[in-house]
Short mmCIF file of C-alpha atoms in Angstrom, two decimals:
data_model
loop_
_atom_site.label_atom_id
_atom_site.label_comp_id
_atom_site.label_asym_id
_atom_site.label_seq_id
_atom_site.Cartn_x
_atom_site.Cartn_y
_atom_site.Cartn_z
CA MET H 1 -27.67 -4.98 0.32
CA SER H 2 -27.06 -4.17 4.59
CA ASP H 3 -27.90 -0.56 5.73
CA ARG H 4 -25.14 1.15 7.45
CA THR H 5 -25.83 -0.05 10.99
CA HIS H 6 -23.70 -2.97 9.86
CA LEU H 7 -20.16 0.15 10.05
CA PRO H 8 -19.27 1.92 12.92
CA SER H 9 -19.62 5.51 13.46
CA ILE H 10 -17.13 8.06 13.83
CA GLU H 11 -17.61 8.02 17.44
CA GLN H 12 -17.84 3.72 17.44
CA ALA H 13 -14.44 3.98 16.04
CA LEU H 14 -12.85 6.09 17.97
CA GLU H 15 -13.92 4.28 20.87
CA THR H 16 -12.71 1.42 19.90
CA LEU H 17 -8.98 2.07 19.10
CA GLN H 18 -8.86 4.14 22.50
CA GLU H 19 -9.69 0.41 24.00
CA ILE H 20 -7.42 -0.97 22.42
CA GLU H 21 -4.69 1.76 23.06
CA LYS H 22 -5.64 0.92 27.18
CA LYS H 23 -5.65 -2.65 26.53
CA VAL H 24 -1.94 -3.29 26.56
CA ASP H 25 0.05 -1.10 29.26
CA GLU H 26 4.16 -0.59 28.16
CA GLY H 27 5.72 -3.13 30.13
CA THR H 28 3.62 -5.84 27.68
CA ARG H 29 4.37 -3.53 24.55
CA ILE H 30 8.12 -3.99 25.69
CA ALA H 31 7.70 -7.87 26.35
CA GLN H 32 6.01 -7.89 22.64
CA THR H 33 8.08 -5.78 20.91
CA ARG H 34 11.35 -7.50 22.74
CA ARG H 35 10.21 -11.15 22.13
CA ALA H 36 9.59 -9.56 18.08
CA LEU H 37 12.85 -8.38 17.67
CA GLU H 38 14.67 -11.63 19.41
CA LYS H 39 12.41 -13.37 16.63
CA ASN H 40 13.79 -11.16 14.00
CA GLU H 41 17.13 -11.25 14.29
CA ARG H 42 17.06 -15.42 15.52
CA VAL H 43 15.80 -15.98 11.43
CA ALA H 44 18.11 -13.01 10.47
CA LYS H 45 21.31 -14.65 12.00
CA ASN H 46 20.41 -18.09 10.97
CA LYS H 47 22.09 -18.09 7.15
CA ALA H 48 20.67 -21.72 6.03
CA VAL H 49 17.66 -20.19 6.32
CA VAL H 50 17.93 -17.49 4.69
CA ALA H 51 19.25 -19.31 2.01
CA GLY H 52 16.65 -21.72 1.91
CA TYR H 53 14.35 -18.84 1.75
CA TYR H 54 15.74 -17.03 -0.69
CA GLN H 55 16.83 -19.90 -3.53
CA SER H 56 12.75 -20.80 -2.95
CA LEU H 57 11.97 -17.34 -4.11
CA ALA H 58 14.42 -17.42 -6.86
CA ASP H 59 13.61 -21.24 -7.89
CA LYS H 60 9.84 -19.33 -8.71
CA GLY H 61 11.17 -16.69 -10.08
CA LEU H 62 10.56 -14.34 -7.59
CA PHE H 63 13.43 -12.86 -6.66
CA VAL H 64 15.99 -10.25 -8.56
CA PRO H 65 18.76 -8.49 -7.14
CA ILE H 66 18.87 -4.87 -6.56
CA TYR H 67 21.25 -2.26 -7.95
CA GLY H 68 24.31 -5.01 -8.33
CA ALA H 69 24.19 -4.99 -4.30
CA GLY H 70 23.63 -8.91 -4.17
CA ASP H 71 21.22 -10.74 -2.74
CA PHE H 72 19.18 -7.79 -1.27
CA PRO H 73 17.22 -9.08 1.90
CA TRP H 74 14.13 -7.69 0.64
CA ALA H 75 10.75 -10.62 0.73
CA LEU H 76 12.34 -11.71 4.06
CA PRO H 77 9.15 -12.17 6.34
CA LEU H 78 9.15 -9.84 9.58
CA HIS H 79 7.99 -10.08 13.04
CA LEU H 80 6.35 -7.23 14.27
CA PRO H 81 4.60 -7.34 18.07
CA PRO H 82 0.60 -7.99 17.68
CA TYR H 83 -0.31 -5.12 19.56
CA LEU H 84 0.80 -2.30 16.96
CA ILE H 85 -0.99 -4.39 14.10
CA GLU H 86 -3.78 -4.18 16.84
CA ILE H 87 -3.73 -0.77 17.03
CA LEU H 88 -3.36 -0.02 13.16
CA TRP H 89 -6.02 -2.03 12.28
CA ALA H 90 -8.80 0.08 14.72
CA THR H 91 -7.59 3.08 13.14
CA SER H 92 -8.08 1.61 9.74
CA ARG H 93 -11.68 1.41 11.01
CA VAL H 94 -11.59 5.43 12.02
CA LEU H 95 -10.59 6.19 8.62
CA TYR H 96 -13.12 4.36 6.70
CA ALA H 97 -15.51 5.86 9.25
CA LEU H 98 -14.30 8.99 8.24
CA ALA H 99 -15.04 8.88 4.60
CA ARG H 100 -18.18 7.69 5.38
CA LYS H 101 -18.89 10.84 7.09
CA HIS H 102 -17.63 12.95 4.53
CA LEU H 103 -19.66 11.32 1.75
CA THR H 104 -23.23 11.70 4.08
CA ALA H 105 -22.66 15.42 4.23
CA GLU H 106 -21.86 16.26 0.70
CA GLY H 107 -23.69 13.30 -1.01
CA PRO H 108 -22.29 11.57 -4.29
CA ASP H 109 -21.08 15.48 -4.59
CA TYR H 110 -18.19 14.59 -2.67
CA LEU H 111 -16.93 11.80 -5.15
CA ILE H 112 -17.29 14.11 -8.21
CA LYS H 113 -15.04 16.89 -6.89
CA ARG H 114 -11.77 14.86 -5.80
CA ILE H 115 -11.82 12.49 -9.48
CA PRO H 116 -10.23 14.46 -12.28
CA ASP H 117 -12.84 16.41 -13.70
CA GLY H 118 -14.71 14.37 -16.62
CA TRP H 119 -13.88 10.92 -15.16
CA ILE H 120 -17.10 10.08 -13.20
CA THR H 121 -20.48 10.09 -13.99
CA ASP H 122 -23.50 11.47 -12.26
CA GLU H 123 -24.78 7.62 -12.34
CA MET H 124 -22.33 5.91 -11.59
CA ALA H 125 -21.18 8.61 -8.91
CA ASP H 126 -24.69 7.76 -7.04
CA ILE H 127 -23.49 3.87 -7.43
CA LEU H 128 -20.22 4.91 -6.05
CA HIS H 129 -21.93 6.84 -3.34
CA THR H 130 -24.51 4.20 -2.26
CA TYR H 131 -21.72 1.20 -2.17
CA TYR H 132 -19.07 3.20 0.34
CA LEU H 133 -21.53 4.00 2.61
CA THR H 134 -22.95 -0.18 3.26
CA VAL H 135 -19.52 -1.77 2.20
CA GLU H 136 -16.14 -0.60 3.08
CA PRO H 137 -14.02 -0.57 0.08
CA ASP H 138 -10.51 -1.89 -0.27
CA LEU H 139 -7.41 0.01 1.14
CA ALA H 140 -3.81 -0.02 2.33
CA PHE H 141 -2.17 2.95 4.21
CA ASP H 142 1.97 2.89 4.87
CA VAL H 143 3.13 3.28 8.43
CA LEU H 144 6.63 4.09 9.65
CA VAL H 145 7.64 2.12 12.27
CA TYR H 146 9.87 3.35 15.08
CA GLY H 147 11.10 3.25 18.75
CA ALA H 148 8.63 5.44 20.64
CA ASN H 149 10.86 6.76 23.33
CA SER H 150 14.59 6.17 21.04
CA LYS H 151 16.66 8.47 19.47
CA ARG H 152 17.22 8.66 15.25
CA GLY H 153 20.83 7.09 14.28
CA MET H 154 20.72 4.03 16.69
CA ASP H 155 21.45 0.75 15.48
CA PHE H 156 19.57 -3.19 16.13
CA ASP H 157 21.24 -3.70 19.13
CA GLU H 158 21.22 -0.86 21.05
CA PHE H 159 17.42 -0.38 20.36
CA LYS H 160 17.39 -3.71 21.47
CA ALA H 161 18.70 -3.64 24.44
CA SER H 162 16.86 -0.12 24.99
CA GLY H 163 14.12 -1.43 26.56
CA ASP H 164 11.73 0.73 24.62
CA HIS H 165 8.68 -0.88 22.40
CA LEU H 166 7.63 -0.33 19.08
CA TYR H 167 5.03 2.55 17.40
CA ALA H 168 3.94 3.74 14.14
CA LYS H 169 2.89 6.69 12.51
CA ILE H 170 0.71 6.65 9.43
CA LEU H 171 2.16 8.02 6.29
CA GLU H 172 -0.05 7.15 3.29
CA ALA H 173 -3.76 6.11 2.56
CA GLN H 174 -4.99 5.03 -0.85
CA SER H 175 -6.89 2.68 -2.46
CA VAL H 176 -5.43 -1.01 -2.64
CA ASP H 177 -2.90 -2.36 -4.93
CA THR H 178 -3.39 -6.20 -5.64
CA TYR H 179 -0.52 -7.77 -3.39
CA TYR H 180 -1.68 -11.44 -2.91
CA GLY H 181 -0.06 -12.95 -6.07
CA TRP H 182 3.79 -12.64 -4.76
CA LEU H 183 2.80 -12.50 -0.74
CA ARG H 184 1.21 -16.13 -1.15
CA GLU H 185 5.12 -17.61 -2.61
CA CYS H 186 6.50 -16.15 -0.20
CA ILE H 187 4.01 -17.38 2.88
CA ARG H 188 4.73 -20.63 1.36
CA SER H 189 8.49 -20.46 1.10
CA ALA H 190 8.86 -19.05 4.36
CA ARG H 191 7.06 -21.78 5.92
CA LYS H 192 9.67 -24.57 4.03
CA THR H 193 12.90 -22.67 6.16
CA GLY H 194 10.68 -23.94 9.43
CA ALA H 195 11.34 -20.62 10.97
CA PHE H 196 8.09 -19.56 10.59
CA ASP H 197 5.85 -22.80 11.71
CA ASP H 198 4.91 -20.37 14.66
CA SER H 199 4.09 -16.82 13.25
CA ILE H 200 0.83 -15.84 11.77
CA PHE H 201 0.42 -13.94 8.59
CA THR H 202 -3.18 -12.92 9.28
CA ARG H 203 -5.61 -11.34 11.78
CA VAL H 204 -7.83 -13.08 13.56
CA ASN H 205 -11.04 -13.94 12.11
CA ILE H 206 -14.61 -13.43 14.32
CA ASP H 207 -14.15 -16.74 16.63
CA ASP H 208 -10.44 -15.02 17.65
CA ARG H 209 -8.80 -17.77 15.85
CA PRO H 210 -6.03 -16.43 13.18
CA LEU H 211 -7.25 -18.16 9.67
CA THR H 212 -4.87 -21.01 8.32
CA ASP H 213 -2.96 -20.32 5.26
CA ALA H 214 -5.57 -22.16 3.40
CA GLU H 215 -8.37 -20.49 4.97
CA LEU H 216 -6.76 -17.14 4.16
CA ASP H 217 -6.42 -19.11 0.59
CA GLU H 218 -10.22 -19.12 0.68
CA GLN H 219 -11.51 -16.54 1.84
CA VAL H 220 -9.46 -14.10 -1.30
CA LEU H 221 -10.41 -16.57 -4.00
CA ALA H 222 -13.95 -16.09 -3.04
CA THR H 223 -13.20 -12.11 -2.69
CA TYR H 224 -12.01 -12.17 -6.44
CA ILE H 225 -14.48 -14.87 -7.71
CA HIS H 226 -17.68 -13.06 -5.70
CA GLY H 227 -16.84 -9.41 -5.60
CA SER H 228 -19.70 -7.78 -3.99
CA GLU H 229 -22.69 -9.42 -6.35
CA ASN H 230 -21.24 -13.44 -6.88
CA HIS H 231 -19.97 -11.98 -11.26
CA ARG H 232 -18.15 -14.57 -11.68
CA ASP H 233 -17.01 -13.39 -15.31
CA ARG H 234 -13.53 -13.61 -16.39
CA ILE H 235 -11.58 -11.00 -14.54
CA LEU H 236 -9.33 -8.15 -16.46
CA PHE H 237 -6.81 -6.53 -14.62
CA LEU H 238 -6.02 -3.09 -16.03
CA GLU H 239 -3.12 -1.77 -16.11
CA ILE H 240 -0.38 0.61 -17.68
CA ASP H 241 1.84 -1.09 -19.83
CA PRO H 242 2.09 -3.83 -17.59
CA ARG H 243 4.53 -6.54 -18.95
CA ASN H 244 6.57 -3.97 -18.32
CA GLN H 245 5.61 -3.28 -14.53
CA PRO H 246 7.67 -4.52 -11.75
CA SER H 247 4.72 -5.99 -10.43
CA PHE H 248 4.09 -7.62 -13.62
CA GLN H 249 4.92 -11.41 -11.69
CA ASN H 250 2.45 -10.69 -9.26
CA LEU H 251 -0.36 -9.95 -11.40
CA ALA H 252 0.78 -13.03 -13.30
CA LEU H 253 1.09 -15.51 -9.59
CA LEU H 254 -2.71 -13.88 -8.53
CA ALA H 255 -4.25 -14.79 -12.34
CA LYS H 256 -3.00 -18.31 -12.02
CA PHE H 257 -3.82 -18.18 -8.21
CA ILE H 258 -7.75 -17.33 -9.26
CA SER H 259 -7.72 -19.93 -12.07
CA GLN H 260 -6.88 -22.65 -10.18
CA GLY H 261 -5.98 -24.69 -13.07
CA ASP H 262 -8.94 -23.47 -15.69
CA PRO H 263 -7.13 -21.47 -17.82
CA SER H 264 -10.03 -20.39 -19.60
CA GLN H 265 -11.14 -18.60 -16.35
CA GLN H 266 -7.75 -16.94 -15.94
CA PRO H 267 -7.71 -13.57 -15.37
CA LEU H 268 -6.56 -11.01 -18.38
CA ILE H 269 -3.84 -8.90 -17.56
CA LEU H 270 -4.00 -5.72 -20.40
CA ASP H 271 -3.26 -2.38 -21.09
CA PRO H 272 -6.14 0.42 -21.92
CA GLN H 273 -4.73 -0.12 -25.92
CA ASP H 274 -5.61 -3.50 -25.67
CA LEU H 275 -9.49 -2.67 -25.37
CA PHE H 276 -12.49 -1.67 -27.19
CA PHE H 277 -15.97 -1.64 -27.07
CA LYS H 278 -18.64 -3.51 -29.68
CA GLY H 279 -21.65 -2.17 -28.72
CA ASP H 280 -21.93 -2.42 -25.05
CA GLN H 281 -19.76 -5.34 -24.81
CA LEU H 282 -15.95 -4.46 -23.86
CA CYS H 283 -13.83 -6.23 -25.96
CA TYR H 284 -10.19 -6.93 -25.95
CA ARG H 285 -7.25 -7.83 -28.69
CA TRP H 286 -4.48 -9.77 -27.36
CA GLU H 287 -1.67 -12.03 -28.93
CA GLY H 288 -4.26 -12.68 -32.17
CA GLN H 289 -6.80 -13.77 -30.29
CA THR H 290 -10.17 -11.14 -29.31
CA GLY H 291 -12.88 -11.88 -26.67
CA SER H 292 -15.06 -10.15 -24.44
CA THR H 293 -15.04 -9.46 -20.56
CA ASN H 294 -17.60 -8.15 -18.39
CA LYS H 295 -15.51 -7.80 -15.10
CA VAL H 296 -12.66 -5.10 -14.51
CA ILE H 297 -10.06 -4.30 -11.67
CA SER H 298 -8.42 -1.42 -12.06
CA ARG H 299 -4.64 -1.00 -10.95
CA LEU H 300 -4.24 2.11 -12.34
CA VAL H 301 -3.44 5.37 -10.02
CA ASP H 302 -3.77 8.91 -10.21
CA THR H 303 -0.46 9.85 -11.12
CA ASP H 304 0.31 6.88 -14.02
CA PHE H 305 -3.24 7.90 -15.04
CA LYS H 306 -2.37 11.19 -15.77
CA ALA H 307 0.63 10.45 -16.93
CA TYR H 308 -1.04 7.65 -19.49
CA LEU H 309 -3.68 10.75 -20.63
CA LYS H 310 -0.98 12.94 -21.55
CA LYS H 311 0.74 10.14 -23.77
CA MET H 312 -2.10 9.27 -25.75
CA SER H 313 -3.11 12.74 -26.51
CA VAL H 314 0.63 13.04 -27.88
CA GLU H 315 0.19 10.06 -29.58
CA GLY H 316 -3.04 10.98 -30.97
CA LYS H 317 -4.61 7.87 -29.72
CA PRO H 318 -8.12 9.83 -28.65
CA GLU H 319 -9.82 6.53 -29.30
CA VAL H 320 -7.77 4.90 -26.39
CA ILE H 321 -9.22 7.77 -23.55
CA GLU H 322 -12.83 7.77 -24.97
CA CYS H 323 -13.10 3.55 -24.37
CA LEU H 324 -10.67 4.14 -20.75
CA ARG H 325 -13.65 7.29 -19.91
CA ARG H 326 -16.27 4.40 -21.45
CA LEU H 327 -15.20 2.08 -19.37
CA TYR H 328 -15.34 3.61 -16.17
CA ALA H 329 -18.96 4.91 -16.91
CA THR H 330 -20.05 1.75 -17.67
CA PRO H 331 -21.65 -0.08 -14.09
CA ALA H 332 -21.99 -3.41 -15.08
CA LEU H 333 -18.06 -3.32 -15.84
CA TRP H 334 -18.02 -3.40 -12.01
CA SER H 335 -19.72 -6.36 -9.99
CA ASP H 336 -16.82 -5.26 -7.28
CA LEU H 337 -17.05 -1.05 -7.21
CA SER H 338 -13.90 -1.70 -4.60
CA LYS H 339 -12.04 -2.05 -7.87
CA HIS H 340 -12.69 1.32 -9.18
CA ILE H 341 -10.26 3.92 -9.97
CA ALA H 342 -12.49 6.27 -7.68
CA GLY H 343 -11.78 4.12 -4.45
CA PHE H 344 -7.91 6.26 -5.19
CA TYR H 345 -9.47 8.97 -4.37
CA LEU H 346 -11.93 7.94 -1.90
CA ILE H 347 -9.27 7.78 0.57
CA ASP H 348 -6.25 9.07 -0.52
CA LYS H 349 -3.60 11.31 1.35
CA SER H 350 -5.77 14.78 2.39
CA SER H 351 -7.68 11.64 4.73
CA ILE H 352 -4.38 12.00 6.96
CA THR H 353 -5.07 15.72 7.48
CA ASP H 354 -8.20 14.67 8.09
CA LEU H 355 -7.10 11.82 10.79
CA CYS H 356 -4.35 14.20 12.51
CA MET H 357 -6.77 16.12 13.66
CA LEU H 358 -9.11 13.68 16.05
CA GLU H 359 -8.64 13.48 19.19
CA GLY H 360 -7.23 10.22 21.43
CA VAL H 361 -5.45 9.27 17.55
CA GLY H 362 -1.95 8.61 17.97
CA VAL H 363 -0.80 7.06 15.10
CA ALA H 364 -1.52 10.10 12.46
CA PRO H 365 1.57 12.38 11.76
CA GLN H 366 0.74 16.32 11.94
CA THR H 367 0.00 17.04 8.05
CA GLN H 368 -1.65 19.95 6.50
CA ARG H 369 -1.94 21.11 2.70
CA ILE H 370 0.38 23.62 1.99
CA THR H 371 -1.84 27.45 1.40
CA PRO H 372 -0.31 29.98 0.29
CA SER H 373 0.20 31.34 3.93
CA LEU H 374 1.96 28.31 4.54
CA LEU H 375 4.05 29.17 2.00
CA GLU H 376 5.39 32.78 2.68
CA SER H 377 5.83 30.81 6.21
CA PHE H 378 8.56 28.67 4.95
CA ARG H 379 9.97 31.31 2.87
CA LYS H 380 10.23 33.66 6.21
CA ASP H 381 11.84 30.90 8.25
CA PRO H 382 13.22 27.88 5.85
CA ASP H 383 14.64 26.35 8.55
CA GLN H 384 11.12 24.64 9.46
CA LEU H 385 11.76 22.47 6.21
CA LYS H 386 14.00 20.70 7.94
CA GLN H 387 11.57 18.35 9.76
CA LEU H 388 9.17 17.77 7.21
CA ALA H 389 8.87 15.41 4.32
CA VAL H 390 7.26 17.07 1.00
CA LYS H 391 4.79 15.47 -1.02
CA PRO H 392 1.78 15.24 -3.53
CA LEU H 393 -1.51 15.60 -2.56
CA HIS H 394 -2.29 12.73 -5.04
CA GLY H 395 0.26 10.24 -6.30
CA MET H 396 2.14 7.04 -5.01
CA SER H 397 4.59 7.33 -2.11
CA SER H 398 7.76 6.53 -3.97
CA LYS H 399 6.59 9.26 -6.55
CA GLY H 400 7.47 12.74 -5.58
CA VAL H 401 8.36 12.95 -2.23
CA PHE H 402 11.09 15.13 -0.89
CA VAL H 403 12.29 14.97 2.54
CA SER H 404 14.11 18.06 4.28
CA PRO H 405 13.25 19.57 1.05
CA ASP H 406 15.37 23.23 -0.29
CA LEU H 407 12.68 26.14 -0.57
CA ALA H 408 12.94 26.28 -3.96
CA VAL H 409 11.71 22.41 -4.29
CA VAL H 410 8.52 23.46 -2.57
CA GLU H 411 8.37 26.49 -4.14
CA LYS H 412 8.64 24.54 -7.56
CA TYR H 413 6.44 21.87 -7.30
CA CYS H 414 3.52 23.68 -4.86
CA SER H 415 3.05 25.73 -8.39
CA GLU H 416 2.43 22.71 -10.19
CA GLU H 417 -0.26 20.35 -8.35
CA PRO H 418 -1.28 20.37 -4.83
CA MET H 419 1.15 19.19 -1.98
CA LEU H 420 1.32 18.24 1.67
CA ALA H 421 3.38 18.93 4.64
CA GLN H 422 3.93 16.42 7.22
CA GLU H 423 6.42 16.00 10.33
CA MET H 424 9.11 13.41 9.27
CA PHE H 425 9.66 10.33 11.69
CA TRP H 426 12.64 8.00 11.72
CA ALA H 427 12.69 4.69 11.46
CA THR H 428 14.52 2.25 13.98
CA PRO H 429 15.94 -0.88 13.09
CA VAL H 430 13.99 -3.93 13.50
CA MET H 431 16.29 -6.50 12.33
CA PRO H 432 19.95 -6.77 11.71
CA ASN H 433 22.30 -6.63 8.71
CA ILE H 434 21.89 -9.91 7.07
CA ASN H 435 24.08 -9.26 3.57
CA GLU H 436 27.77 -9.46 4.34
CA GLU H 437 28.39 -7.44 0.80
CA LEU H 438 26.18 -4.58 2.39
CA THR H 439 29.42 -3.16 3.80
CA ASP H 440 27.42 0.35 4.10
CA PRO H 441 27.50 1.74 7.93
CA ASP H 442 23.88 2.37 7.46
CA ALA H 443 23.31 -0.91 6.28
CA LEU H 444 25.27 -2.73 9.29
CA ALA H 445 23.38 -0.54 12.00
CA GLY H 446 20.08 -2.78 10.48
CA PHE H 447 17.12 -2.76 9.21
CA CYS H 448 13.92 -1.06 9.34
CA SER H 449 10.51 -1.20 8.38
CA GLU H 450 7.97 0.33 6.51
CA THR H 451 4.58 -0.93 6.88
CA ARG H 452 1.79 -1.29 4.48
CA LEU H 453 -1.23 -3.49 5.65
CA VAL H 454 -3.83 -3.96 3.11
CA PHE H 455 -7.72 -4.61 3.25
CA HIS H 456 -9.53 -6.45 0.83
CA ALA H 457 -13.39 -4.98 0.77
CA GLY H 458 -16.30 -6.09 2.50
CA SER H 459 -17.98 -9.13 0.16
CA PRO H 460 -20.74 -11.56 1.04
CA ALA H 461 -18.32 -14.44 0.13
CA VAL H 462 -17.53 -13.92 3.84
CA SER H 463 -19.60 -14.70 6.17
CA ASP H 464 -18.59 -13.00 9.35
CA SER H 465 -17.87 -9.71 7.71
CA PRO H 466 -19.72 -9.14 5.04
CA HIS H 467 -19.36 -5.38 5.10
CA ALA H 468 -16.45 -4.54 7.03
CA ALA H 469 -13.10 -4.32 5.10
CA ARG H 470 -10.93 -7.40 6.16
CA CYS H 471 -7.04 -6.79 6.72
CA ILE H 472 -5.23 -9.50 4.70
CA LEU H 473 -2.62 -8.82 5.36
CA ALA H 474 0.60 -6.88 6.24
CA LEU H 475 3.73 -5.99 4.28
CA GLY H 476 7.03 -4.49 5.43
CA ARG H 477 9.11 -2.48 2.98
CA ILE H 478 12.81 -3.39 4.60
CA HIS H 479 15.24 -0.35 3.79
CA TYR H 480 17.98 1.63 6.31
CA ALA H 481 17.99 4.44 7.41
CA SER H 482 20.87 6.96 7.43
CA LYS H 483 22.36 7.42 10.85
CA ASP H 484 23.61 10.72 9.28
CA PRO H 485 21.52 13.23 8.70
CA ALA H 486 23.77 15.21 6.79
CA ARG H 487 24.07 12.16 3.95
CA LYS H 488 22.72 12.62 0.76
CA ILE H 489 22.34 10.43 -1.71
CA LYS H 490 25.53 10.83 -4.26
CA ASP H 491 25.05 12.20 -7.43
CA ASP H 492 21.57 12.95 -6.72
CA ALA H 493 20.67 15.55 -9.66
CA ALA H 494 18.08 17.12 -7.95
CA GLY H 495 19.95 17.82 -5.30
CA ARG H 496 17.51 16.81 -2.34
CA GLY H 497 17.45 15.63 0.85
CA TRP H 498 17.57 12.59 0.36
CA PHE H 499 18.70 10.12 3.54
CA SER H 500 20.20 7.02 2.39
CA ASN H 501 17.02 4.43 2.28
CA MET H 502 16.17 2.39 -0.62
CA GLY H 503 12.76 4.28 -0.81
CA ALA H 504 14.57 7.21 -1.58
CA ILE H 505 17.26 5.56 -3.95
CA MET H 506 13.51 3.71 -5.21
CA ALA H 507 12.60 7.69 -5.58
CA VAL H 508 15.46 9.15 -7.65
CA LYS H 509 16.59 5.81 -9.17
CA ARG H 510 16.06 7.45 -12.97
CA GLU H 511 18.21 10.64 -12.30
CA LEU H 512 21.22 7.68 -10.84
CA GLY H 513 21.14 6.11 -14.33
CA MET H 514 18.91 3.83 -12.47
CA THR H 515 15.81 2.95 -15.71
CA ASP H 516 15.49 -0.54 -15.66
CA LYS H 517 11.92 -1.17 -14.06
CA ARG H 518 12.60 -4.42 -13.19
CA GLY H 519 15.34 -3.59 -11.05
CA ALA H 520 13.34 -2.88 -7.64
CA GLY H 521 13.29 -6.98 -6.95
CA LEU H 522 10.08 -7.47 -4.31
CA GLY H 523 10.44 -4.44 -2.41
CA MET H 524 8.31 -5.90 0.37
CA ALA H 525 7.62 -8.60 2.47
CA PRO H 526 5.21 -10.75 4.77
CA ILE H 527 4.90 -9.23 8.19
CA CYS H 528 4.11 -12.13 10.99
CA TRP H 529 3.96 -11.85 14.66
CA LEU H 530 3.80 -14.75 17.21
CA ASP H 531 0.62 -16.34 18.70
#
């Protein structure tokens, strides 16, 4: 494995980011933004195109209507200006470099301190430490797209006429989920409509040429099969109760894609309870069959991980916990170390607190840990909370995020786990309403985008970037944000200050009586931009 000279230092990453920021002036940004908005509008208002796209997804069993709202327009590809993706890509390099700086300064102990007690051995910490210093791991980060100079509450037509440009703030950073199964189907369906023939779904490669859809397939497939050590054994996707997860269909599509028609090579999708060790070999029981596997991809994240351990303890299944602990401590199972649960803790929400302190990084919102002194300042001046979103240090963005919370809510959750306070930004509509069934005034104002960039780890399977992670896709979580700052979701039992957007509704759906785990639909759509 190569040394760290192939990866940029924090100073080099910052320099690249600043060069990209300076490269595109405001006039160019406005022109690119207008072009993207106009393309979104043309697609959104072409009912035949929209209907054909959704029908293609429905024919594949991919699309699920949400909450009786009709065919809610999630999974409709969304155009964003190229400069914005370029800036976000460069910012990701800074995040990677920050992580390497901490790892260099603190050594393997940095990982041991960040991961829950007892879930990483000294041996695995040493192995992962070496890997993270020489290869950039998987990473996903969420950004909220908004008009740089526009007031909150304007509708799509007002923004389009404003002559403004789009900007973004990074909200989250964490280890990546695996989205490519359904994303690939969304791209194929988009091409069939004829409305996305001139759209690009990937960043350019080393030759300054965008990857074709087939080349993207080839790179993603090579990465999964090869990993970091050309380990071609059958893959296991490790997920909690996978067949009751909204994302199961995506994993099933990804497994089919990876197998390339060979059932014996189709990845397994199993719960930890389906696994056991026989000697040093990891084995599984599933549908009356038993077998072995030597290559694991973990899809467990902090919140679900901790809840699962608690559930197994309550149910008196210590053998499941011990098997899981042994699995994460067995180096031979992680030929692709990027897929180990440690990646979730390497770059997480706390990384944003470091990022926002760096000079020259405009896309990092002010974020800070809620310390006892900060909590005391909230008690003295609760009005500060009106401009903040409060979220757990670990966990997923849709779980436990409170917008403009009451002081009692902040005190309660700070007493239970480490929390962050982040300044709020309001999304700007980037697409008009395309569903006549949605007559809500916020939906009529237009749809916004909360975007996620997804990076695959460096891999020898990709000759032009064997060490640097590649931005293989960008996703838009399309929702609508309330124009009324006092508006809350009706009958929210917790009384939180949620504004009317789909992300907020999903986060409190259980309290609103929405218990169907499959009721969330796809939730995300491919981001594309014009050449």
